[in-house]
Tab-separated table of C-alpha atoms in Angstrom:
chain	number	residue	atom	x	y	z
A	1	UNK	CA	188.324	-75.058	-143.935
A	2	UNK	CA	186.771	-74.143	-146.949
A	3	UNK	CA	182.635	-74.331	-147.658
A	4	UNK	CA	183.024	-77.696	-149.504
A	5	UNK	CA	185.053	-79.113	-147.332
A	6	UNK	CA	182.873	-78.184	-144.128
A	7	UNK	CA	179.608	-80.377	-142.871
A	8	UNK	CA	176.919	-80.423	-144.051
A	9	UNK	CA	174.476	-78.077	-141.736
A	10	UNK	CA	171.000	-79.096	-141.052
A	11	UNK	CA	167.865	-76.844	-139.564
A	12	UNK	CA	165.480	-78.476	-137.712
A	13	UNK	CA	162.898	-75.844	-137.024
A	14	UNK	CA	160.060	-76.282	-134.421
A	15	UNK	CA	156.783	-75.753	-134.452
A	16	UNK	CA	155.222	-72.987	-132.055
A	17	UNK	CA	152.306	-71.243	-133.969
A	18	UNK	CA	153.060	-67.137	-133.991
A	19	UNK	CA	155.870	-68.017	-131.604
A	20	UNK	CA	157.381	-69.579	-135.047
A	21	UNK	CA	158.125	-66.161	-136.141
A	22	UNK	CA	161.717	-65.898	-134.643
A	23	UNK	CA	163.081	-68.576	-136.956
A	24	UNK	CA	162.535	-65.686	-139.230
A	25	UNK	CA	165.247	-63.903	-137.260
A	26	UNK	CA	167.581	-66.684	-136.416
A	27	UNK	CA	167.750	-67.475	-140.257
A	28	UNK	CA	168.631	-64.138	-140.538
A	29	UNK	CA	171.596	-63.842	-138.030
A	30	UNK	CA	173.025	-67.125	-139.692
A	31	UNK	CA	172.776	-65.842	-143.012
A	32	UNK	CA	174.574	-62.580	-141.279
A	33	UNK	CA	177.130	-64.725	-140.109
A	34	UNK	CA	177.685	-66.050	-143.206
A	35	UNK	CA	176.479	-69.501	-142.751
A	36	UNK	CA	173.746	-70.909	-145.123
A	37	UNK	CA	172.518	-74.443	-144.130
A	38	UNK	CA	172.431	-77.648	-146.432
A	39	UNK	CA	169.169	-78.976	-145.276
A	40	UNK	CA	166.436	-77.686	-144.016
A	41	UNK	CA	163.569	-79.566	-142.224
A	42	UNK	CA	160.828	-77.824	-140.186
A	43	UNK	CA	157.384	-78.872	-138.165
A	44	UNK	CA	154.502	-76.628	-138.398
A	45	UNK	CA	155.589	-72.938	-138.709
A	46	UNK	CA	158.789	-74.256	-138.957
A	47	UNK	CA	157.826	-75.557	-142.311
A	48	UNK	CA	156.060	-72.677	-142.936
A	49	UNK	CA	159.630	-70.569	-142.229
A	50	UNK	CA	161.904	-73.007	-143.539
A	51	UNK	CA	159.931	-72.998	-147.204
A	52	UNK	CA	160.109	-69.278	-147.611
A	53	UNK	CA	163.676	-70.033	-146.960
A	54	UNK	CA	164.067	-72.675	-149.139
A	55	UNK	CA	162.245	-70.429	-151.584
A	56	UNK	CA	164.291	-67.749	-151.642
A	57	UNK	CA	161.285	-65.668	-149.941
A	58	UNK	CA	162.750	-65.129	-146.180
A	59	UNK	CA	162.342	-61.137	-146.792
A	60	UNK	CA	159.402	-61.046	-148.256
A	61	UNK	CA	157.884	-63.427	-145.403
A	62	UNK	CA	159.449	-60.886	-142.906
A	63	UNK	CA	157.885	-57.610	-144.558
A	64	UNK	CA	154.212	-59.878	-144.653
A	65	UNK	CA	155.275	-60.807	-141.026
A	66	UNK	CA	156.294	-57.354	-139.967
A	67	UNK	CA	152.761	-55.477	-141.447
A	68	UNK	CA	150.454	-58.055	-139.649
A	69	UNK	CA	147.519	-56.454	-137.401
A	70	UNK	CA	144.324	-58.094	-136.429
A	71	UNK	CA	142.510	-56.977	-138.827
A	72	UNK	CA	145.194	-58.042	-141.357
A	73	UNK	CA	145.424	-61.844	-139.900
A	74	UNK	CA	141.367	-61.486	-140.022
A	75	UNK	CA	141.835	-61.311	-143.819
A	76	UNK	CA	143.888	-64.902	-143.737
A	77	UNK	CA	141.587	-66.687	-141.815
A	78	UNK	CA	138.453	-68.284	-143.304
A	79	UNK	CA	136.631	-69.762	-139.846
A	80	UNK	CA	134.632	-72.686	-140.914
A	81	UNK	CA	133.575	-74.634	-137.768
A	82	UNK	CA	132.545	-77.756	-140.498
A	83	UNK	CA	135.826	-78.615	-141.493
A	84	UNK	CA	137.446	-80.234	-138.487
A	85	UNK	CA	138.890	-76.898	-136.949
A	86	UNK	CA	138.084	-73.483	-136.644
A	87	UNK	CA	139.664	-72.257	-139.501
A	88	UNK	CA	139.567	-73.889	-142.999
A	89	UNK	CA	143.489	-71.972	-143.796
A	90	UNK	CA	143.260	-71.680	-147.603
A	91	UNK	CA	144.484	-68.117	-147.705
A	92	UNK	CA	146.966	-69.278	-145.503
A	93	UNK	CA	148.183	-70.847	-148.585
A	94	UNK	CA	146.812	-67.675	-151.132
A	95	UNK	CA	149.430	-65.681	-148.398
A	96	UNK	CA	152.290	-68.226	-149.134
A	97	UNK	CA	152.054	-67.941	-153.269
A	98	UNK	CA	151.962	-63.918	-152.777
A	99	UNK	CA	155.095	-63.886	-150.711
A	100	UNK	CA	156.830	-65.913	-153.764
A	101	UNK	CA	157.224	-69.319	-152.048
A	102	UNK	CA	157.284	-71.974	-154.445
A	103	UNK	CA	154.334	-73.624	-155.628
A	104	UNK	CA	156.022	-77.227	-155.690
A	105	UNK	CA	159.525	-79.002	-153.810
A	106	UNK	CA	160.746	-79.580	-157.588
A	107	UNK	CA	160.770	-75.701	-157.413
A	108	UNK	CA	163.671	-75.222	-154.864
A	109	UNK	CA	167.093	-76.179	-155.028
A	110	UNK	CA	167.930	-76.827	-151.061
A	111	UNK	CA	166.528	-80.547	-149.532
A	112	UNK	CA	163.433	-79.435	-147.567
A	113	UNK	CA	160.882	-81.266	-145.469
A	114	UNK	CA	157.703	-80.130	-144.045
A	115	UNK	CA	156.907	-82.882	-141.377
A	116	UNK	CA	153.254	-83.506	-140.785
A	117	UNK	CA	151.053	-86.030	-138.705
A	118	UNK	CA	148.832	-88.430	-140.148
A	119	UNK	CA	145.385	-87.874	-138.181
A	120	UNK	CA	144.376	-91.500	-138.409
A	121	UNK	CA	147.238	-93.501	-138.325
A	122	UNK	CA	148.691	-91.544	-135.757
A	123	UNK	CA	152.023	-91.921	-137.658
A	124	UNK	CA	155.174	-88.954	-138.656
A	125	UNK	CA	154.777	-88.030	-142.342
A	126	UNK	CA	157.832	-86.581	-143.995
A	127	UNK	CA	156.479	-84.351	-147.033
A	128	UNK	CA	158.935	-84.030	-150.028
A	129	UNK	CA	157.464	-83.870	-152.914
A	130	UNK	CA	154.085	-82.859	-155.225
A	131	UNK	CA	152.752	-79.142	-153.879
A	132	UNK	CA	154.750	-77.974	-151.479
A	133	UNK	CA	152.219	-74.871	-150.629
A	134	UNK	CA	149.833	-78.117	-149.516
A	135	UNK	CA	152.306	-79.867	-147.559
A	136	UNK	CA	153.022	-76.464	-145.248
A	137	UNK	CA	149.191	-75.798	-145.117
A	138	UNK	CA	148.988	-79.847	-143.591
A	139	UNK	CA	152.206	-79.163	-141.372
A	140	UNK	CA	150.335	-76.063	-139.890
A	141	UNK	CA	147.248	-77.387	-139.121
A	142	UNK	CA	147.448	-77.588	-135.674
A	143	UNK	CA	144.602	-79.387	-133.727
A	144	UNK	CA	141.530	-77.315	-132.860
A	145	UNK	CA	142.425	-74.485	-134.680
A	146	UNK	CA	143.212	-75.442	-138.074
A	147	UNK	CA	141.622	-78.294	-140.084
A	148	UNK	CA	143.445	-81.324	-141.215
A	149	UNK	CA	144.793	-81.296	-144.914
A	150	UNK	CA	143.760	-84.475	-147.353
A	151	UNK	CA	146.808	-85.591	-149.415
A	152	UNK	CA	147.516	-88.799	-151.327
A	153	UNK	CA	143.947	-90.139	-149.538
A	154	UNK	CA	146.015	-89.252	-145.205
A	155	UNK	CA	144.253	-86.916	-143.525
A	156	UNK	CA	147.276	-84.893	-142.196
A	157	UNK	CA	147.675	-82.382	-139.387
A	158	UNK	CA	150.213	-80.378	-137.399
A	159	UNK	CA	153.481	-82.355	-137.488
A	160	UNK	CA	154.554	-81.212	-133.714
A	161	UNK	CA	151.944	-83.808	-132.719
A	162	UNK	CA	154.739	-86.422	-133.484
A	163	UNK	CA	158.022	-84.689	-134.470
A	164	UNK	CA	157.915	-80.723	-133.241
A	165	UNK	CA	161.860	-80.248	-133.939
A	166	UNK	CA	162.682	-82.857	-136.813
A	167	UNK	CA	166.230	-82.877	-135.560
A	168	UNK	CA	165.873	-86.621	-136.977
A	169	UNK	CA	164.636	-85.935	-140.190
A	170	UNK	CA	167.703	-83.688	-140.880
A	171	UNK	CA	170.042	-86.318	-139.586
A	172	UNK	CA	168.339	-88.636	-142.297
A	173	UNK	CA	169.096	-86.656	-145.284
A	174	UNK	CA	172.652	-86.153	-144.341
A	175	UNK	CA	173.236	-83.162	-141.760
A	176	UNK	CA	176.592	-83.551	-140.041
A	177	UNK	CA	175.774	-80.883	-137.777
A	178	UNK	CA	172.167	-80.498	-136.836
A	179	UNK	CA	170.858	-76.868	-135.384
A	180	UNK	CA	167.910	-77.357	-133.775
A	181	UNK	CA	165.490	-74.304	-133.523
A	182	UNK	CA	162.771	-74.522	-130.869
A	183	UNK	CA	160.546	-71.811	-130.050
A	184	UNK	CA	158.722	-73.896	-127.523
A	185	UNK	CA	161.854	-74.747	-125.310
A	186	UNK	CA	160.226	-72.096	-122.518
A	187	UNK	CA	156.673	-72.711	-122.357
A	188	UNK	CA	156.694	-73.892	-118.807
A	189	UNK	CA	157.142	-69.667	-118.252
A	190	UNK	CA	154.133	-69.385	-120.538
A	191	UNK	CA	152.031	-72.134	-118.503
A	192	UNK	CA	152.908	-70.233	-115.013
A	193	UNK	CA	151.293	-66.965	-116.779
A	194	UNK	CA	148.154	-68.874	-117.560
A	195	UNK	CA	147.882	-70.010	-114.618
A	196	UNK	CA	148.649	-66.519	-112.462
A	197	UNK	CA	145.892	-65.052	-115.362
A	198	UNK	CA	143.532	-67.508	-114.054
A	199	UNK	CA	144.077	-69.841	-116.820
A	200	UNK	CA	140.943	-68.167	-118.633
A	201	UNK	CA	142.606	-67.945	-122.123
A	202	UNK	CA	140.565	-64.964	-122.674
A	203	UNK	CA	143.206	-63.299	-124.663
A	204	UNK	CA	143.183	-66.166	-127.164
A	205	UNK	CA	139.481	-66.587	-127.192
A	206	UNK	CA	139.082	-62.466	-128.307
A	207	UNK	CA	141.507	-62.509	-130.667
A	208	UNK	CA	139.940	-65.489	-132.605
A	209	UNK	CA	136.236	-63.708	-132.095
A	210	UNK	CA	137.880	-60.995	-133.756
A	211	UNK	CA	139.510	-62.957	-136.871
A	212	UNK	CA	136.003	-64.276	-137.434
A	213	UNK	CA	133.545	-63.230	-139.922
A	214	UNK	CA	130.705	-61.391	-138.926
A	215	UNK	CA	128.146	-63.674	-139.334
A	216	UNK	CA	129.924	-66.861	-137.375
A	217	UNK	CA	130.862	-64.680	-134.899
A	218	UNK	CA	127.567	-65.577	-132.363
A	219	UNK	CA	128.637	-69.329	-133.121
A	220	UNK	CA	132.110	-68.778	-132.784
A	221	UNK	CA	131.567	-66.893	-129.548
A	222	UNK	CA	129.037	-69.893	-128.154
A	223	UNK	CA	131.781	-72.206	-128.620
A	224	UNK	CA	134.492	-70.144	-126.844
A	225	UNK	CA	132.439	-68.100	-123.798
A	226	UNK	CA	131.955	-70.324	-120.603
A	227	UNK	CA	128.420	-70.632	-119.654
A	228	UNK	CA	126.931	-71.279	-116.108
A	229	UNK	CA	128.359	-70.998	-112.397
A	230	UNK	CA	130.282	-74.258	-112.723
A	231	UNK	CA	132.169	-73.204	-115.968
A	232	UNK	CA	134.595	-70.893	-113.988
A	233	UNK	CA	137.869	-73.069	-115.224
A	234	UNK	CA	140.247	-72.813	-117.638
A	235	UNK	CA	138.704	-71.735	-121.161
A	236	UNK	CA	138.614	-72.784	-124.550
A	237	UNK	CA	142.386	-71.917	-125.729
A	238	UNK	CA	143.442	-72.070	-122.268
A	239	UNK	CA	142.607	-76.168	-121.980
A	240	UNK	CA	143.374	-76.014	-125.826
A	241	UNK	CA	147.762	-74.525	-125.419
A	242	UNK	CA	147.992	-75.871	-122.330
A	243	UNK	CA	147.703	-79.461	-123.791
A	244	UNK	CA	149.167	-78.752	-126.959
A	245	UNK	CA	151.844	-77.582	-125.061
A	246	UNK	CA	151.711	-80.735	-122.600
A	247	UNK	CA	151.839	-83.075	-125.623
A	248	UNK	CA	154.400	-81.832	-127.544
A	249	UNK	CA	156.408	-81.027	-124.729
A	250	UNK	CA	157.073	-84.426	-124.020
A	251	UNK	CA	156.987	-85.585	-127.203
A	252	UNK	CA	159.782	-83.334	-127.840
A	253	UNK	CA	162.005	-84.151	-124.654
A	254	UNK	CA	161.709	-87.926	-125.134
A	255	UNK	CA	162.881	-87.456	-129.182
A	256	UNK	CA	165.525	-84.957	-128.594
A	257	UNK	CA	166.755	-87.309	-125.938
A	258	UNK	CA	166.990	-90.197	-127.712
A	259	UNK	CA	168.466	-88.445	-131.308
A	260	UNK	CA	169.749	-85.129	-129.658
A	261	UNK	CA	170.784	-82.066	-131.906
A	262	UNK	CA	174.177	-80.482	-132.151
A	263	UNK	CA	173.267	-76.840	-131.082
A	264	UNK	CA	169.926	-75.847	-129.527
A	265	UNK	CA	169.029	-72.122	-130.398
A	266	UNK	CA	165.777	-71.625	-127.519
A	267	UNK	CA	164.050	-67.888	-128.402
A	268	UNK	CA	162.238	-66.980	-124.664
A	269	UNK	CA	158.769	-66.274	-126.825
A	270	UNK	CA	157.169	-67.810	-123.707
A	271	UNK	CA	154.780	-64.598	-123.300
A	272	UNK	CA	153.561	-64.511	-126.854
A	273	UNK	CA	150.448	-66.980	-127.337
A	274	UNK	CA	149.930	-69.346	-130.902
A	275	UNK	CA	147.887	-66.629	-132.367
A	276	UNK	CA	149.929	-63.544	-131.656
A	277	UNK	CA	151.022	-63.199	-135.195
A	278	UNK	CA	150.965	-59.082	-135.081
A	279	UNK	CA	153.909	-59.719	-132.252
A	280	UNK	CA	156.114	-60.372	-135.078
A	281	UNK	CA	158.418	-57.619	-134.369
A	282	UNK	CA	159.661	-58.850	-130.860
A	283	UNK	CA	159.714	-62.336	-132.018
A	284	UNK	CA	161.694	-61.715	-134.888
A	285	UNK	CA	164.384	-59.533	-132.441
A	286	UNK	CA	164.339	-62.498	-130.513
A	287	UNK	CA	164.816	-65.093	-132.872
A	288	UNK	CA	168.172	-63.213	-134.154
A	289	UNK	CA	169.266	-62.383	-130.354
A	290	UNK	CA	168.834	-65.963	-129.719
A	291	UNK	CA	171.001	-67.432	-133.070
A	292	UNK	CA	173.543	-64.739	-132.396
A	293	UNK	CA	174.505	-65.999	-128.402
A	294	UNK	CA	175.107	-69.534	-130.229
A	295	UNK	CA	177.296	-68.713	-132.822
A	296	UNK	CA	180.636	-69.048	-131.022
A	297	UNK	CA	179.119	-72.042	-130.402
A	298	UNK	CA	178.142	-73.307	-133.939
A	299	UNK	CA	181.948	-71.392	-135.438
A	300	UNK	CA	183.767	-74.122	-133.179
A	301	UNK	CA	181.094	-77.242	-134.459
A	302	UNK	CA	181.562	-76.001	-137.981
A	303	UNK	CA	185.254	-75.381	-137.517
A	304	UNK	CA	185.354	-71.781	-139.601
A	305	UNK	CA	186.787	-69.911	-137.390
A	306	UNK	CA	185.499	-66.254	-136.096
């Protein structure tokens, strides 16, 4: 069969926070293989991922990815308690323009969505035109952690609060064969480690102590340390992932149910949490060790042969 004749592929790339980082290696065992996708739709840092893809700036992502310490992500984020989440994320977007991702979707030749959630009307908002640097900044901006993102007058956040794998979205701009990407598919392992941790989330909380500036740290740290005998529970990022998690778990389930994907490519990133972006490294191997056990699978859907 030759490449016109085959379908039309469509990514649907999940959200997961630093977990996101092994679509970077996925991408990069199907482009291995030899098989570039027609459409591309992703959901928080699927979006993220998917533009860089859809901007020709997959490598350069990976290098950024690859170089990431703590004191490194501390340079991206701008904490700013004021804004609706902890951090404000415009040099999230500063990092996006350095890797060379395109500035708007006029920009890039392959269809691309970034799928965001409109805070208000509590609706799916499919972003495919204007700035596409904005519409991955409102994509990522998941609850609690990152503030929402004003454009055209919505106030829009992370779009795994109502879509996490747009397998749908790709189906609606043509995909005959949907891949679906999702690097949440084990998080019940991840809730079971919380849990035998004692559910304190004080990994999370020290890491985002350390991103913060100096001066906010004391306020930061207020927000995030348990006070008094009775606060022994779960803390701050602990109630925070697990209900993320929760949410978009089921959200997820009931969707892929009712419009389900063609392949399902599930990276075990269960023990890496949303903020371990220095982990990118393992995620990455994973991502790629993940695409590669479904390729028989996706030869026979695609009908190319191996």
């Amino acid at each position: 069969m030759t490449d016109q004749a085959r379908p039309r592929i469509g990514l649907a790339l999940g959200s997961g926070g630093a977990r996101g980082w092994s679509h970077i290696g996925a991408l990069k065992a199907l482009r291995a293989a030899g098989v570039e996708p027609d459409i591309i739709c992703g959901a928080s840092m699927g979006a993220l991922v998917g533009a860089a893809y859809a901007s020709g700036a997959l490598d350069a992502l990976e290098r950024l990815a690859l170089g990431m310490t703590r004191f490194g992500i501390a340079r991206m984020f701008d904490v700013n308690l004021s804004a609706g989440g902890l951090i404000e994320g415009g040099l999230v977007e500063e990092m996006l323009k350095e890797v060379g991702c395109a500035e708007t979707f006029s920009d890039i030749d392959l269809p691309f969505v970034a799928v965001a959630s409109d805070l208000f009307a509590g609706t799916e908002v499919w972003l495919r035109s204007g700035n596409l640097i904005e519409a991955v900044r409102a994509s990522i901006a998941i609850p609690g952690i990152f503030s929402p993102m004003r454009i055209d007058d919505r106030w829009l956040m992370d779009g795994g609060m109502t879509n996490p794998v747009p397998v749908s979205v790709c189906r609606s701009l043509g995909a005959d064969v949907v891949i679906a990407i999702d690097p949440n598919s084990r998080m019940h392992a991840y809730r079971h480690r919380l849990r035998a941790a004692g559910a304190d989330g004080g990994a999370e909380s020290r890491a985002l102590l350390e991103l913060a500036p100096a001066a906010l740290r004391p306020l930061v740290a207020g927000l995030l340390t348990p006070r008094g005998r009775e606060a022994q529970g779960p803390g701050y990022f602990a109630v925070l992932s697990a209900s993320i998690d929760l949410m978009t778990d089921q959200v997820r389930r009931i969707r892929m149910a009712a419009d389900p994907p063609h392949l399902i490519v599930s990276p075990d990133v269960s023990d890496h949490t949303i903020l371990d972006f220095h982990r990118a490294d393992e995620a990455i191997a994973e991502g790629e060790r993940a695409m590669k056990r479904q390729l028989e699978n996706l030869s026979e859907l695609l009908d190319i042969g191996r």
